[in-house]
Amino acid sequence: DRVISVKLIQISEPEISVSLSGDSPRIHCKVKLDAHLISSGSDINFYDKENEKKLKEELDKSLEEKINQFFEKTIHEYEVDIAAVGKNAKLNFMTWQEFEDYNWLSKYRNATYEVEVDTKLNISQIISHIIPNAKK
């Protein structure tokens, strides 16, 4: 029930790999981010290494959940490759015709995915005063 403001900066493009062994594609997505702690509505000391570690783990977990929700919605509900995962799947084929014959979009609808988020947490910019808590 505490507000923590974090500025996320994408370090590089997500690393997406696609395995086509088996009946449906398996997608692995690794996202690397810089996370700058801007302000905190709590009295937790984030300069403490254990608290900093817990915050990083919670950030990673929360972002992984959001990206998983994105994949779930775009793959299984909308049945579109809005993230252009197919461009990585093409690396498994020698020719464009082989990729076309694979029928990517029909196979993509049954894809499974694994998401890994790695944030590099920077707490040096935290505002020293405590902001009021906001409850949802």
Tab-separated table of C-alpha atoms in Angstrom:
chain	number	residue	atom	x	y	z
A	1	ASP	CA	0.000	0.000	0.000
A	2	ARG	CA	3.035	2.281	-0.415
A	3	VAL	CA	3.914	4.351	-3.463
A	4	ILE	CA	7.368	3.998	-4.944
A	5	SER	CA	8.267	5.979	-8.061
A	6	VAL	CA	10.703	4.307	-10.419
A	7	LYS	CA	11.958	5.587	-13.744
A	8	LEU	CA	12.588	2.694	-16.131
A	9	ILE	CA	15.076	3.015	-18.971
A	10	GLN	CA	15.459	0.310	-21.579
A	11	ILE	CA	19.151	-0.590	-21.814
A	12	SER	CA	18.868	-2.502	-25.078
A	13	GLU	CA	16.317	-4.192	-27.266
A	14	PRO	CA	14.727	-7.251	-25.663
A	15	GLU	CA	16.573	-10.466	-26.462
A	16	ILE	CA	13.974	-12.710	-28.080
A	17	SER	CA	14.705	-16.248	-29.150
A	18	VAL	CA	12.272	-18.685	-30.692
A	19	SER	CA	12.532	-22.468	-30.628
A	20	LEU	CA	10.453	-24.290	-33.222
A	21	SER	CA	11.102	-27.841	-32.072
A	22	GLY	CA	7.811	-29.461	-31.141
A	23	ASP	CA	4.266	-28.653	-32.169
A	24	SER	CA	4.250	-24.985	-31.212
A	25	PRO	CA	6.837	-22.214	-30.937
A	26	ARG	CA	8.565	-21.586	-27.612
A	27	ILE	CA	9.515	-17.976	-27.043
A	28	HIS	CA	12.121	-16.750	-24.589
A	29	CYS	CA	12.199	-13.008	-23.955
A	30	LYS	CA	14.853	-11.314	-21.833
A	31	VAL	CA	14.414	-7.636	-21.014
A	32	LYS	CA	17.169	-5.534	-19.448
A	33	LEU	CA	16.265	-2.256	-17.781
A	34	ASP	CA	17.835	0.441	-15.682
A	35	ALA	CA	15.511	1.279	-12.790
A	36	HIS	CA	16.083	4.593	-11.053
A	37	LEU	CA	14.314	4.923	-7.716
A	38	ILE	CA	12.959	8.466	-7.749
A	39	SER	CA	10.831	8.683	-4.609
A	40	SER	CA	9.298	6.525	-1.944
A	41	GLY	CA	6.185	6.927	0.147
A	42	SER	CA	7.561	4.654	2.808
A	43	ASP	CA	10.090	4.888	5.573
A	44	ILE	CA	12.010	1.873	4.257
A	45	ASN	CA	15.735	2.455	3.982
A	46	PHE	CA	16.510	1.407	0.408
A	47	TYR	CA	20.198	2.088	0.980
A	48	ASP	CA	20.180	-1.103	3.034
A	49	LYS	CA	21.449	-3.842	0.686
A	50	GLU	CA	18.774	-6.358	1.756
A	51	ASN	CA	15.950	-3.861	1.122
A	52	GLU	CA	17.512	-2.889	-2.185
A	53	LYS	CA	17.659	-6.578	-3.180
A	54	LYS	CA	13.987	-7.098	-2.226
A	55	LEU	CA	12.940	-4.061	-4.246
A	56	LYS	CA	14.844	-5.300	-7.304
A	57	GLU	CA	13.216	-8.736	-6.993
A	58	GLU	CA	9.752	-7.167	-6.706
A	59	LEU	CA	10.405	-4.931	-9.711
A	60	ASP	CA	11.575	-7.891	-11.806
A	61	LYS	CA	8.565	-9.959	-10.741
A	62	SER	CA	6.063	-7.173	-11.417
A	63	LEU	CA	7.498	-6.387	-14.850
A	64	GLU	CA	7.589	-10.079	-15.784
A	65	GLU	CA	3.901	-10.356	-14.882
A	66	LYS	CA	3.051	-7.331	-17.055
A	67	ILE	CA	5.009	-8.662	-20.031
A	68	ASN	CA	3.389	-12.092	-19.590
A	69	GLN	CA	-0.027	-10.398	-19.641
A	70	PHE	CA	0.991	-8.617	-22.845
A	71	PHE	CA	1.985	-11.903	-24.503
A	72	GLU	CA	-1.149	-13.646	-23.257
A	73	LYS	CA	-3.396	-10.954	-24.689
A	74	THR	CA	-1.610	-10.469	-28.023
A	75	ILE	CA	-0.894	-14.139	-28.736
A	76	HIS	CA	-3.937	-15.970	-27.394
A	77	GLU	CA	-6.666	-13.340	-27.326
A	78	TYR	CA	-5.906	-11.066	-30.296
A	79	GLU	CA	-3.855	-13.675	-32.218
A	80	VAL	CA	-1.437	-11.081	-33.593
A	81	ASP	CA	2.339	-10.834	-33.593
A	82	ILE	CA	2.439	-7.182	-32.562
A	83	ALA	CA	5.874	-7.629	-30.967
A	84	ALA	CA	7.279	-8.952	-34.283
A	85	VAL	CA	8.480	-12.195	-32.700
A	86	GLY	CA	8.243	-13.738	-36.175
A	87	LYS	CA	11.350	-11.848	-37.292
A	88	ASN	CA	13.287	-13.879	-34.704
A	89	ALA	CA	11.508	-17.088	-35.710
A	90	LYS	CA	12.685	-16.539	-39.297
A	91	LEU	CA	16.240	-17.180	-38.112
A	92	ASN	CA	15.294	-20.875	-37.870
A	93	PHE	CA	14.782	-21.114	-41.652
A	94	MET	CA	17.182	-21.031	-44.571
A	95	THR	CA	14.737	-19.440	-47.017
A	96	TRP	CA	11.719	-17.174	-46.971
A	97	GLN	CA	9.680	-19.940	-48.609
A	98	GLU	CA	10.458	-22.338	-45.747
A	99	PHE	CA	9.242	-19.693	-43.313
A	100	GLU	CA	6.079	-19.136	-45.372
A	101	ASP	CA	5.448	-22.897	-45.514
A	102	TYR	CA	5.752	-23.091	-41.727
A	103	ASN	CA	2.694	-20.800	-41.517
A	104	TRP	CA	4.013	-18.699	-38.646
A	105	LEU	CA	0.829	-16.895	-37.613
A	106	SER	CA	-1.210	-20.082	-37.278
A	107	LYS	CA	1.545	-21.722	-35.179
A	108	TYR	CA	2.118	-18.520	-33.188
A	109	ARG	CA	-1.418	-18.711	-31.773
A	110	ASN	CA	-0.325	-21.762	-29.746
A	111	ALA	CA	3.045	-20.395	-28.669
A	112	THR	CA	4.334	-20.695	-25.139
A	113	TYR	CA	6.614	-18.081	-23.684
A	114	GLU	CA	9.051	-17.444	-20.894
A	115	VAL	CA	9.869	-13.919	-19.790
A	116	GLU	CA	12.948	-12.877	-17.855
A	117	VAL	CA	13.429	-9.326	-16.616
A	118	ASP	CA	16.739	-8.104	-15.271
A	119	THR	CA	16.701	-4.642	-13.754
A	120	LYS	CA	19.782	-2.789	-12.678
A	121	LEU	CA	18.524	-0.794	-9.718
A	122	ASN	CA	19.931	2.658	-9.062
A	123	ILE	CA	18.841	4.223	-5.772
A	124	SER	CA	21.218	7.183	-5.825
A	125	GLN	CA	18.575	9.587	-7.167
A	126	ILE	CA	15.944	8.935	-4.508
A	127	ILE	CA	14.263	12.051	-3.197
A	128	SER	CA	15.076	12.403	0.472
A	129	HIS	CA	11.619	13.499	1.611
A	130	ILE	CA	8.702	11.131	1.951
A	131	ILE	CA	5.724	11.673	-0.342
A	132	PRO	CA	2.216	10.929	0.910
A	133	ASN	CA	0.866	7.440	0.324
A	134	ALA	CA	-1.804	6.950	-2.285
A	135	LYS	CA	-4.158	4.030	-1.976
A	136	LYS	CA	-5.889	2.428	-4.932
